[in-house]
CSV table of C-alpha atoms and ligand atoms in Angstrom, one decimal:
chain,number,residue,atom,x,y,z
D,1312,MET,CA,83.1,105.3,121.8
D,1313,LEU,CA,84.5,104.5,117.9
D,1314,LEU,CA,84.9,101.4,119.2
D,1315,ALA,CA,81.0,101.0,120.5
D,1316,GLY,CA,79.9,102.7,117.4
D,1317,LEU,CA,81.4,99.6,114.9
D,1318,ALA,CA,80.1,96.9,117.6
D,1319,ALA,CA,76.6,98.4,117.7
D,1320,LEU,CA,76.7,99.2,113.6
D,1321,THR,CA,77.6,95.6,112.9
D,1322,LEU,CA,74.8,94.5,115.0
D,1323,HIS,CA,72.1,96.3,112.9
D,1324,ALA,CA,74.1,95.3,109.7
D,1325,GLY,CA,72.1,91.5,110.0
D,1326,PRO,CA,74.1,88.3,110.3
D,1327,SER,CA,77.7,89.5,108.8
D,1328,ALA,CA,80.5,87.3,108.1
D,1329,ASP,CA,82.1,87.9,112.0
D,1330,GLN,CA,78.9,86.4,112.6
D,1331,SER,CA,79.1,83.5,110.6
D,1332,SER,CA,83.1,82.7,111.3
D,1333,LEU,CA,81.8,82.9,115.4
D,1334,ASP,CA,78.8,80.0,114.5
D,1335,ASN,CA,80.6,77.9,112.1
D,1336,PRO,CA,84.2,78.3,113.5
D,1337,PHE,CA,86.4,75.0,112.7
D,1338,ILE,CA,87.6,72.4,109.9
D,1339,VAL,CA,88.7,71.2,112.4
D,1340,LYS,CA,87.4,71.4,116.1
D,1341,PRO,CA,89.4,71.8,118.9
D,1342,TYR,CA,91.3,68.2,120.8
D,1343,LEU,CA,94.0,67.1,123.0
D,1344,GLN,CA,97.3,65.8,122.1
D,1345,LEU,CA,100.6,64.8,124.2
D,1346,GLY,CA,102.7,67.0,121.9
D,1347,ASP,CA,106.9,67.0,122.3
D,1348,LEU,CA,108.3,66.4,125.4
D,1349,PRO,CA,110.4,69.2,126.9
D,1350,LYS,CA,113.4,67.9,129.0
D,1351,LEU,CA,113.0,68.9,132.5
D,1352,SER,CA,109.2,70.2,132.0
D,1353,PRO,CA,108.4,69.3,135.9
D,1354,SER,CA,104.4,69.9,134.4
D,1355,ALA,CA,102.4,67.3,132.2
D,1356,PRO,CA,102.0,69.4,129.3
D,1357,VAL,CA,99.3,68.8,127.1
D,1358,ARG,CA,98.4,70.7,123.9
D,1359,VAL,CA,95.3,71.6,122.3
D,1360,LEU,CA,95.1,71.4,118.0
D,1361,TRP,CA,92.1,72.8,116.2
D,1362,GLN,CA,91.8,73.6,112.1
D,1363,ALA,CA,90.0,77.1,110.8
D,1364,PRO,CA,89.9,78.4,107.8
D,1365,ASN,CA,92.7,80.5,106.4
D,1366,GLU,CA,91.5,84.2,108.5
D,1367,THR,CA,94.6,86.6,109.0
D,1368,ASP,CA,92.2,89.0,110.9
D,1369,ALA,CA,90.7,86.1,113.7
D,1370,ARG,CA,91.3,87.0,117.1
D,1371,TRP,CA,91.7,83.1,119.0
D,1372,ALA,CA,92.6,82.6,122.5
D,1373,VAL,CA,92.5,79.6,124.5
D,1374,ASP,CA,91.9,80.1,128.4
D,1375,VAL,CA,92.4,76.7,131.1
D,1376,ARG,CA,91.8,76.5,134.6
D,1377,GLN,CA,92.2,73.1,137.3
D,1378,GLY,CA,89.5,72.6,140.1
D,1379,ASP,CA,88.8,75.8,141.1
D,1380,GLU,CA,91.6,78.0,140.3
D,1381,PRO,CA,90.6,81.1,137.5
D,1382,TRP,CA,90.8,80.3,133.8
D,1383,ARG,CA,94.4,81.6,132.8
D,1384,PRO,CA,95.3,82.3,129.1
D,1385,ALA,CA,97.0,79.9,127.2
D,1386,ILE,CA,99.2,81.2,124.1
D,1387,VAL,CA,98.2,81.6,121.5
D,1388,THR,CA,100.2,82.2,117.9
D,1389,GLY,CA,98.3,82.9,115.1
D,1390,GLY,CA,98.3,79.1,113.3
D,1391,ARG,CA,100.2,78.0,110.7
D,1392,LEU,CA,99.3,78.5,107.2
D,1393,VAL,CA,98.9,75.0,105.0
D,1394,GLY,CA,97.2,72.9,102.8
D,1395,ALA,CA,97.4,72.8,98.8
D,1396,PRO,CA,97.4,77.0,97.7
D,1397,ASP,CA,94.1,76.8,96.3
D,1398,ALA,CA,92.9,75.4,99.8
D,1399,LEU,CA,94.5,76.6,102.8
D,1400,TYR,CA,93.7,76.8,106.6
D,1401,ARG,CA,95.4,77.1,109.5
D,1402,LEU,CA,96.5,74.6,112.1
D,1403,PHE,CA,96.8,75.4,115.3
D,1404,SER,CA,98.2,74.0,117.9
D,1405,VAL,CA,98.0,75.9,120.9
D,1406,PRO,CA,100.5,74.5,125.0
D,1407,LEU,CA,98.7,74.0,128.2
D,1408,THR,CA,100.8,74.4,131.1
D,1409,ARG,CA,100.9,74.0,134.9
D,1410,LEU,CA,98.6,71.2,134.5
D,1411,GLU,CA,98.0,68.6,137.1
D,1412,PRO,CA,99.7,65.0,136.4
D,1413,GLY,CA,96.6,62.6,136.3
D,1414,GLY,CA,94.4,66.3,137.0
D,1415,GLU,CA,91.1,67.0,135.6
D,1416,PHE,CA,91.4,70.5,133.3
D,1417,GLU,CA,88.9,72.6,131.5
D,1418,TYR,CA,89.0,74.3,129.0
D,1419,ARG,CA,87.6,76.8,126.0
D,1420,VAL,CA,88.3,78.2,122.9
D,1421,SER,CA,87.2,81.8,122.1
D,1422,LYS,CA,87.7,83.7,119.0
D,1423,HIS,CA,86.6,87.3,118.4
D,1424,GLY,CA,86.2,87.1,122.7
D,1425,GLN,CA,83.0,85.2,122.3
D,1426,VAL,CA,83.7,81.4,123.6
D,1427,VAL,CA,83.0,79.1,120.5
D,1428,PHE,CA,84.3,75.6,121.9
D,1429,SER,CA,85.1,74.3,125.6
D,1430,ALA,CA,85.3,70.5,126.9
D,1431,ARG,CA,86.7,68.9,129.6
D,1432,GLY,CA,90.9,67.1,129.7
D,1433,LYS,CA,92.8,64.4,131.1
D,1434,ALA,CA,96.1,65.5,131.7
D,1435,ARG,CA,98.7,62.5,131.2
D,1436,ALA,CA,99.6,60.6,135.2
D,1437,GLY,CA,102.4,60.5,137.3
D,1438,HIS,CA,104.8,57.9,137.9
D,1439,GLY,CA,102.4,56.5,141.1
D,1440,GLN,CA,98.7,57.0,139.8
D,1441,PRO,CA,96.7,54.4,138.7
D,1442,TYR,CA,95.5,54.8,134.9
D,1443,ARG,CA,93.1,53.2,132.3
D,1444,PHE,CA,93.5,53.2,128.4
D,1445,ALA,CA,91.7,51.7,125.3
D,1446,VAL,CA,93.6,50.5,122.1
D,1447,THR,CA,92.1,49.7,118.3
D,1448,GLY,CA,93.2,50.1,115.5
D,1449,ASP,CA,91.6,49.8,111.5
D,1450,THR,CA,89.3,52.3,111.9
D,1451,GLY,CA,88.4,55.6,110.1
D,1452,ALA,CA,86.2,53.8,107.5
D,1453,ASN,CA,83.2,55.9,108.8
D,1454,THR,CA,80.8,52.6,108.7
D,1455,ASP,CA,78.2,52.7,111.8
D,1456,GLN,CA,80.4,49.8,114.0
D,1457,GLU,CA,83.3,52.4,114.2
D,1458,LYS,CA,80.8,54.8,115.1
D,1459,ARG,CA,80.0,51.7,117.6
D,1460,VAL,CA,83.0,51.2,119.3
D,1461,VAL,CA,84.2,54.9,119.3
D,1462,TYR,CA,80.6,55.2,121.6
D,1463,GLN,CA,81.6,52.5,123.5
D,1464,MET,CA,85.1,53.3,124.0
D,1465,HIS,CA,84.0,56.4,125.7
D,1466,ARG,CA,81.8,55.0,127.6
D,1467,ALA,CA,85.0,53.1,129.2
D,1468,GLN,CA,86.3,55.8,130.5
D,1469,PRO,CA,89.9,56.0,129.6
D,1470,ASP,CA,92.7,58.3,130.2
D,1471,PHE,CA,93.7,57.6,126.9
D,1472,PHE,CA,93.7,55.3,124.1
D,1473,ALA,CA,96.0,54.1,121.1
D,1474,ILE,CA,95.4,53.4,117.5
D,1475,ALA,CA,97.0,51.0,116.2
D,1476,GLY,CA,97.4,52.1,112.9
D,1477,ASP,CA,95.5,53.0,109.1
D,1478,ILE,CA,94.0,55.2,111.3
D,1479,VAL,CA,92.0,56.4,108.1
D,1480,TYR,CA,91.2,54.8,104.9
D,1481,SER,CA,92.6,54.9,102.5
D,1482,THR,CA,95.1,56.5,101.4
D,1483,GLY,CA,96.4,58.8,104.7
D,1484,ARG,CA,94.5,61.9,103.2
D,1485,MET,CA,93.8,64.9,105.2
D,1486,ALA,CA,90.2,64.8,103.6
D,1487,GLU,CA,90.1,61.2,105.1
D,1488,TYR,CA,90.3,62.9,108.5
D,1489,ARG,CA,87.8,65.1,108.3
D,1490,GLU,CA,85.4,62.7,107.0
D,1491,LYS,CA,85.9,59.7,108.5
D,1492,TYR,CA,88.4,59.9,111.6
D,1493,PHE,CA,87.5,63.8,113.5
D,1494,PRO,CA,83.4,63.9,113.0
D,1495,ILE,CA,83.1,60.3,114.6
D,1496,TYR,CA,85.9,60.8,117.5
D,1497,ASN,CA,85.2,64.0,118.3
D,1498,ALA,CA,81.2,64.1,118.1
D,1499,ASP,CA,79.5,67.2,120.3
D,1500,GLU,CA,77.4,63.7,122.0
D,1501,PRO,CA,77.7,60.1,122.2
D,1502,SER,CA,75.5,57.9,121.0
D,1503,PRO,CA,76.3,54.9,118.8
D,1504,GLU,CA,74.6,56.6,115.9
D,1505,THR,CA,77.6,58.7,116.1
D,1506,GLY,CA,81.1,57.9,118.0
D,1507,ALA,CA,81.6,60.3,120.7
D,1508,PRO,CA,82.9,63.5,121.9
D,1509,LEU,CA,87.0,61.3,122.8
D,1510,ILE,CA,89.7,63.1,121.2
D,1511,ARG,CA,88.8,67.2,122.9
D,1512,SER,CA,88.9,65.2,126.6
D,1513,ARG,CA,91.4,62.6,126.3
D,1514,LEU,CA,94.6,62.6,125.1
D,1515,SER,CA,95.0,59.9,122.2
D,1516,PHE,CA,97.9,57.7,120.2
D,1517,GLY,CA,99.0,56.2,117.3
D,1518,ALA,CA,100.6,53.7,114.8
D,1519,TYR,CA,101.6,54.3,111.3
D,1520,GLY,CA,99.8,51.9,109.4
D,1521,ASN,CA,99.8,51.6,105.9
D,1522,HIS,CA,97.4,53.2,104.8
D,1523,ASP,CA,98.2,56.2,106.7
D,1524,ALA,CA,100.7,56.0,105.1
D,1525,GLY,CA,98.7,55.8,101.7
D,1526,THR,CA,100.5,55.7,97.9
D,1527,GLY,CA,103.1,58.0,98.4
D,1528,ASP,CA,102.2,59.9,94.9
D,1529,LEU,CA,101.1,63.6,95.5
D,1530,GLU,CA,99.8,63.0,91.5
D,1531,ARG,CA,97.7,60.8,93.5
D,1532,ASP,CA,96.6,61.9,97.0
D,1533,PRO,CA,98.3,65.6,97.3
D,1534,ASP,CA,97.5,66.1,101.4
D,1535,GLY,CA,98.6,62.3,102.0
D,1536,GLN,CA,100.7,61.3,105.2
D,1537,ALA,CA,98.1,64.1,107.1
D,1538,TYR,CA,99.2,62.4,110.1
D,1539,PHE,CA,102.1,64.2,110.4
D,1540,LEU,CA,100.3,67.3,110.2
D,1541,THR,CA,97.0,65.8,112.7
D,1542,TRP,CA,99.2,64.5,115.3
D,1543,SER,CA,101.6,66.2,117.9
D,1544,PHE,CA,103.6,63.2,119.1
D,1545,PRO,CA,107.7,63.8,120.9
D,1546,LEU,CA,110.0,64.3,119.1
D,1547,ASN,CA,112.7,61.6,119.6
D,1548,GLY,CA,112.3,58.8,117.0
D,1549,PRO,CA,115.6,57.4,114.9
D,1550,TYR,CA,115.4,59.7,111.8
D,1551,ASN,CA,115.3,63.8,110.9
D,1552,GLU,CA,115.4,64.0,107.5
D,1553,PRO,CA,113.1,62.8,104.8
D,1554,GLY,CA,115.1,60.1,101.8
D,1555,LEU,CA,116.9,58.7,105.1
D,1556,PRO,CA,117.0,54.8,105.3
D,1557,ASN,CA,113.7,53.1,106.5
D,1558,THR,CA,111.9,56.1,106.1
D,1559,GLN,CA,109.0,56.3,103.6
D,1560,ALA,CA,109.5,57.9,100.3
D,1561,ILE,CA,107.2,60.7,98.6
D,1562,LYS,CA,107.2,61.2,95.2
D,1563,GLY,CA,105.8,63.4,92.8
D,1564,PRO,CA,106.0,67.1,90.5
D,1565,ALA,CA,109.7,68.6,92.3
D,1566,ASP,CA,108.1,71.9,93.3
D,1567,ARG,CA,104.7,70.3,95.1
D,1568,LEU,CA,107.0,67.8,96.5
D,1569,LYS,CA,109.2,70.4,97.8
D,1570,ALA,CA,105.7,72.3,98.9
D,1571,HIS,CA,104.7,69.0,101.2
D,1572,LEU,CA,107.6,68.2,102.9
D,1573,GLY,CA,107.8,71.7,103.9
D,1574,MET,CA,104.6,71.4,105.1
D,1575,ILE,CA,105.1,68.2,107.1
D,1576,ARG,CA,109.6,69.0,107.5
D,1577,SER,CA,108.9,69.3,111.4
D,1578,THR,CA,107.4,66.1,112.3
D,1579,PHE,CA,108.7,63.8,108.9
D,1580,PRO,CA,110.4,61.6,109.8
D,1581,ARG,CA,110.3,61.7,112.9
D,1582,MET,CA,107.5,60.4,114.4
D,1583,ALA,CA,106.8,58.0,112.9
D,1584,ASN,CA,108.7,56.4,115.4
D,1585,PHE,CA,108.4,57.9,119.1
D,1586,SER,CA,107.8,57.3,122.8
D,1587,PHE,CA,106.9,58.2,125.9
D,1588,ASP,CA,106.2,57.3,129.8
D,1589,TYR,CA,102.0,57.7,130.9
D,1590,GLY,CA,102.3,56.6,134.7
D,1591,ASN,CA,104.1,54.0,135.6
D,1592,SER,CA,104.6,53.0,131.9
D,1593,HIS,CA,106.8,53.7,129.3
D,1594,TRP,CA,105.2,53.2,125.8
D,1595,THR,CA,107.0,52.8,122.2
D,1596,PHE,CA,104.7,53.3,119.1
D,1597,LEU,CA,107.1,52.0,115.9
D,1598,ASP,CA,106.8,52.3,112.0
D,1599,SER,CA,106.2,49.1,110.7
D,1600,ASN,CA,105.2,49.5,107.1
D,1601,VAL,CA,107.6,47.2,104.7
D,1602,TYR,CA,109.7,50.3,103.8
D,1603,VAL,CA,111.6,49.7,107.6
D,1604,ASP,CA,114.6,47.5,107.5
D,1605,TRP,CA,114.4,46.3,111.2
D,1606,SER,CA,117.3,44.6,110.7
D,1607,ASP,CA,118.2,47.6,110.7
D,1608,ALA,CA,121.3,47.9,113.2
D,1609,TYR,CA,120.4,51.3,113.8
D,1610,LEU,CA,117.6,50.9,113.8
D,1611,ARG,CA,117.2,47.9,116.4
D,1612,ASN,CA,119.8,50.6,118.4
D,1613,TRP,CA,117.5,52.9,119.1
D,1614,LEU,CA,114.4,50.7,120.1
D,1615,ALA,CA,117.1,48.3,122.2
D,1616,ARG,CA,118.7,52.2,123.5
D,1617,ASP,CA,114.8,53.8,124.3
D,1618,LEU,CA,113.5,50.1,126.5
D,1619,ALA,CA,116.2,50.1,128.1
D,1620,ALA,CA,116.6,53.8,129.7
D,1621,ALA,CA,112.6,52.9,131.1
D,1622,ARG,CA,114.2,52.1,134.0
D,1623,SER,CA,111.9,53.1,136.3
D,1624,ALA,CA,108.8,51.9,133.8
D,1625,THR,CA,106.8,49.3,135.9
D,1626,TRP,CA,105.4,48.6,132.1
D,1627,LYS,CA,106.3,48.6,129.0
D,1628,PHE,CA,103.8,48.8,126.3
D,1629,VAL,CA,104.7,48.3,122.3
D,1630,VAL,CA,102.6,50.1,119.0
D,1631,PHE,CA,102.5,48.9,115.3
D,1632,HIS,CA,100.9,48.3,112.9
D,1633,HIS,CA,102.0,44.4,111.4
D,1634,PRO,CA,101.7,41.9,113.6
D,1635,GLY,CA,103.9,39.4,113.3
D,1636,PHE,CA,102.4,36.7,115.6
D,1637,ASN,CA,98.6,36.3,113.6
D,1638,SER,CA,97.0,33.5,113.1
D,1639,SER,CA,94.2,35.1,110.3
D,1640,ARG,CA,94.2,33.8,106.4
D,1641,ALA,CA,94.3,37.3,105.6
D,1642,HIS,CA,98.3,39.4,106.0
D,1643,PHE,CA,99.5,36.4,107.6
D,1644,ASN,CA,103.0,36.1,105.6
D,1645,GLU,CA,103.7,39.6,106.3
D,1646,GLN,CA,105.7,38.7,109.6
D,1647,GLN,CA,108.5,41.6,109.5
D,1648,MET,CA,108.0,42.6,112.5
D,1649,ARG,CA,109.7,39.3,114.0
D,1650,LEU,CA,112.1,41.1,113.9
D,1651,ILE,CA,112.2,43.1,116.5
D,1652,SER,CA,111.7,40.1,119.3
D,1653,ASP,CA,114.8,39.3,121.0
D,1654,ILE,CA,115.0,43.2,121.8
D,1655,LEU,CA,111.1,43.3,123.0
D,1656,GLU,CA,112.0,40.4,124.7
D,1657,HIS,CA,115.5,41.0,126.0
D,1658,ARG,CA,114.4,44.3,127.1
D,1659,GLY,CA,111.0,43.0,129.3
D,1660,VAL,CA,108.0,44.4,127.0
D,1661,ASP,CA,104.8,43.0,128.9
D,1662,LEU,CA,102.2,44.2,125.2
D,1663,VAL,CA,102.6,44.6,122.3
D,1664,PHE,CA,99.5,45.8,120.3
D,1665,ASN,CA,98.5,45.4,116.4
D,1666,GLY,CA,96.5,46.0,113.5
D,1667,HIS,CA,96.8,45.5,110.4
D,1668,VAL,CA,94.7,42.3,110.4
D,1669,HIS,CA,90.8,43.3,111.2
D,1670,ASN,CA,90.0,41.6,114.1
D,1671,TYR,CA,91.2,40.0,117.9
D,1672,GLN,CA,94.2,38.3,118.3
D,1673,ARG,CA,96.2,37.1,121.8
D,1674,THR,CA,99.3,35.0,121.8
D,1675,LYS,CA,99.9,32.8,124.4
D,1676,PRO,CA,103.1,34.3,126.1
D,1677,LEU,CA,106.1,33.9,123.4
D,1678,ARG,CA,109.9,34.4,122.8
D,1679,PHE,CA,110.9,33.5,118.8
D,1680,LEU,CA,114.7,33.3,117.8
D,1681,ALA,CA,114.9,34.3,114.1
D,1682,LYS,CA,116.6,32.3,111.6
D,1683,ALA,CA,118.6,33.6,109.2
D,1684,ALA,CA,117.8,33.4,105.7
D,1685,PRO,CA,119.5,30.9,103.2
D,1686,ASP,CA,121.9,34.3,102.2
D,1687,ARG,CA,122.2,34.7,106.1
D,1688,THR,CA,121.3,37.5,106.2
D,1689,PHE,CA,118.1,38.8,108.7
D,1690,ARG,CA,117.2,41.3,105.9
D,1691,ILE,CA,113.7,41.3,105.2
D,1692,ARG,CA,112.4,41.1,101.4
D,1693,ALA,CA,109.1,39.9,99.6
D,1694,PRO,CA,107.3,38.1,100.3
D,1695,TYR,CA,107.8,39.0,104.1
D,1696,VAL,CA,108.2,35.5,106.3
D,1697,VAL,CA,110.4,35.3,109.1
D,1698,ASP,CA,111.1,31.0,110.2
D,1699,GLY,CA,112.3,31.2,113.4
D,1700,ASP,CA,112.5,29.4,116.6
D,1701,PHE,CA,109.6,29.8,119.2
D,1702,GLU,CA,108.5,29.0,123.1
D,1703,LEU,CA,105.5,29.6,124.3
D,1704,ASP,CA,104.2,29.8,128.0
D,1705,GLU,CA,101.0,27.5,128.1
D,1706,SER,CA,100.2,28.0,131.9
D,1707,PHE,CA,99.5,31.1,131.5
D,1708,ASP,CA,96.2,31.5,131.4
D,1709,GLY,CA,95.7,34.9,133.1
D,1710,SER,CA,93.6,34.2,135.5
D,1711,ALA,CA,95.3,31.4,137.8
D,1712,ASP,CA,98.1,32.1,136.6
D,1713,THR,CA,99.1,35.3,136.1
D,1714,THR,CA,103.1,36.1,135.4
D,1715,PRO,CA,103.8,35.7,131.2
D,1716,ASP,CA,107.4,34.2,130.1
D,1717,GLY,CA,107.0,36.1,127.3
D,1718,VAL,CA,105.6,38.9,125.6
D,1719,VAL,CA,101.6,38.2,125.2
D,1720,TYR,CA,100.7,39.8,121.4
D,1721,ILE,CA,97.5,41.5,120.7
D,1722,VAL,CA,96.0,41.8,117.7
D,1723,THR,CA,93.6,44.7,118.3
D,1724,GLY,CA,92.2,45.9,115.0
D,1725,ALA,CA,88.8,45.5,114.6
D,1726,GLY,CA,88.1,49.6,115.0
D,1727,GLY,CA,85.8,49.8,111.7
D,1728,ALA,CA,87.5,48.0,108.6
D,1729,GLY,CA,85.1,45.3,107.5
D,1730,ALA,CA,86.4,42.2,109.3
D,1731,TYR,CA,88.6,39.2,108.3
D,1732,ASP,CA,87.9,35.5,108.2
D,1733,PRO,CA,84.8,35.8,111.2
D,1734,ASP,CA,84.7,31.8,110.5
D,1735,GLN,CA,88.3,32.2,112.7
D,1736,THR,CA,86.4,33.1,115.5
D,1737,ASP,CA,86.6,29.5,118.2
D,1738,ASN,CA,87.4,27.1,115.2
D,1739,VAL,CA,90.7,26.8,117.1
D,1740,ALA,CA,92.5,24.7,114.1
D,1741,THR,CA,92.8,27.0,112.1
D,1742,TRP,CA,95.1,28.9,114.6
D,1743,GLN,CA,98.8,29.4,115.0
D,1744,PRO,CA,100.0,26.9,118.1
D,1745,TYR,CA,100.9,30.7,119.8
D,1746,THR,CA,97.1,31.8,119.9
D,1747,MET,CA,95.3,31.6,122.6
D,1748,LYS,CA,92.3,33.7,122.2
D,1749,LEU,CA,91.0,34.8,118.4
D,1750,VAL,CA,87.6,36.3,118.2
D,1751,SER,CA,86.7,37.9,114.4
D,1752,ASP,CA,83.1,37.8,113.9
D,1753,VAL,CA,82.5,41.4,115.9
D,1754,TYR,CA,83.8,44.6,115.9
D,1755,SER,CA,86.0,45.4,119.4
D,1756,PHE,CA,88.3,47.7,121.1
D,1757,THR,CA,91.0,46.9,124.4
D,1758,VAL,CA,90.7,48.1,127.3
D,1759,VAL,CA,93.6,48.4,129.6
D,1760,ASP,CA,93.8,49.1,134.0
D,1761,VAL,CA,97.0,49.4,135.3
D,1762,GLU,CA,96.7,49.5,139.1
D,1763,GLY,CA,100.8,49.5,140.7
D,1764,ALA,CA,102.3,45.8,139.6
D,1765,ARG,CA,99.0,44.6,138.0
D,1766,LEU,CA,97.1,45.2,135.2
D,1767,THR,CA,93.7,44.0,133.9
D,1768,LEU,CA,93.1,43.9,129.3
D,1769,LYS,CA,89.8,43.5,129.0
D,1770,GLN,CA,88.1,43.4,125.1
D,1771,ILE,CA,84.7,45.0,123.8
D,1772,SER,CA,83.1,44.6,121.4
D,1773,GLU,CA,81.1,47.0,119.4
D,1774,ARG,CA,77.8,46.0,121.6
D,1775,GLY,CA,79.5,46.4,124.9
D,1776,ASP,CA,79.8,42.9,125.6
D,1777,GLU,CA,83.2,41.4,126.8
D,1778,LEU,CA,84.7,38.7,125.0
D,1779,ASP,CA,87.9,38.4,126.5
D,1780,ARG,CA,89.8,38.8,129.7
D,1781,ILE,CA,93.3,38.9,131.6
D,1782,VAL,CA,95.3,39.8,134.8
D,1783,ILE,CA,98.6,40.2,134.5
D,1784,THR,CA,101.0,40.9,137.2
D,1785,LYS,CA,104.3,41.3,139.1
D,1786,PRO,CA,106.3,39.5,141.9
D,1787,ALA,CA,106.3,42.4,144.5
D,1788,ARG,CA,109.9,43.7,144.1
D,1789,SER,CA,109.8,43.6,140.0
D,1790,SER,CA,110.2,47.8,140.2
D,1791,ALA,CA,113.1,46.5,141.1
D,1792,ALA,CA,113.2,43.7,139.0
D,1793,THR,CA,112.0,45.8,135.6
D,1794,ALA,CA,114.5,48.5,135.8
D,1795,GLY,CA,118.0,46.0,135.9
D,1796,ARG,CA,116.8,44.5,132.8
T,751,LIG,FE1,96.6,48.0,107.7
């Protein structure tokens, strides 16, 4: 009786603080992430994340259901308090459990007993299921082109998508995510003018680009490295402590640095590199920033072991930001990631997705062996040029010949930030010998359909036009053959 009386009082008192917090409950609306992967879990884990104002008395709830089953509650904890002392907010990360692999599900978020958000999602596919994924890069610039690419990506209805780094411009700040990423990738309605409700309904993954790393200077960018709060990936990377070699250096006044590192400690620097399986594919995301020396034996061993362990994967895909093989004049010298070509080839990687260069490029299938520098080392340093010997598969064309001999490298960095060197489109004389296709006069993303041992890769423009298409197939016994590599 007492509770009912209080509710009535509130209703008659006009708009209350509670009502306004229900009308606008989120700083960042809910979106889906894979999260860390518990070992030996038979189900397909998904997490729903959101950001909300710091209200100690807020009562949040999340329900989920698949098919005809009744709504069942997820376990919601209070939300982690993060942010600057004068702008604290709560970061929620709620696991949705017992989802069928590859299955669609519905979820709803309630506050004070009232549903304030609902969406449909899709769980990670199991080994035998076909799937479609999209990839773009260099995107969160709040441009008309970014919105059109996101809209077209939504139209393609991928099961999940990846961003090959430079997720937000220009220094990886949470303020930039809130302005240039979330409103566009999680727009309420799909339209070429606004973006699309993509991340609320599909898993997404991102590589750590140079703009995501930002300045590393807390005095300039106090909310930098927002990647480590925004995303939630498997925590299986090689480094678990700040200050280790090949991890980003962050600087600032001692007290602020301590608070910042404390805030991101559960994911930084571990999450700069990670891997997971999706359907019959294995995915490895790498940190290609220049503070990482990929000639380092520990790091190379981590990568080799990660790829070798994926014995049951038919396909192996690798994503990092800086392309080793690029024909644009822009960023041509930043070749540091050529140093891992031998590992990728030896461990049977099929496709590599890069960004950094704001256009679309596809190489011929290639093998590359780096030459040692004059000091007899492979240690990389400015200007990051890596010379070596190439072997190119000249016969693969993705239609008559669909079996590449070597790794195919894709630059898909035309996701919204200003296009580079548009005059190089169709200007073959300006391309490196390893380049097969280069489109730089239109914004675009990649979409790939995987059905067993066959995949079809298409590059789609911001207007929905097909710019490129290849098919890759593996011999019928490829699963077993791949397992042996
Ligand atoms: Fe970049």
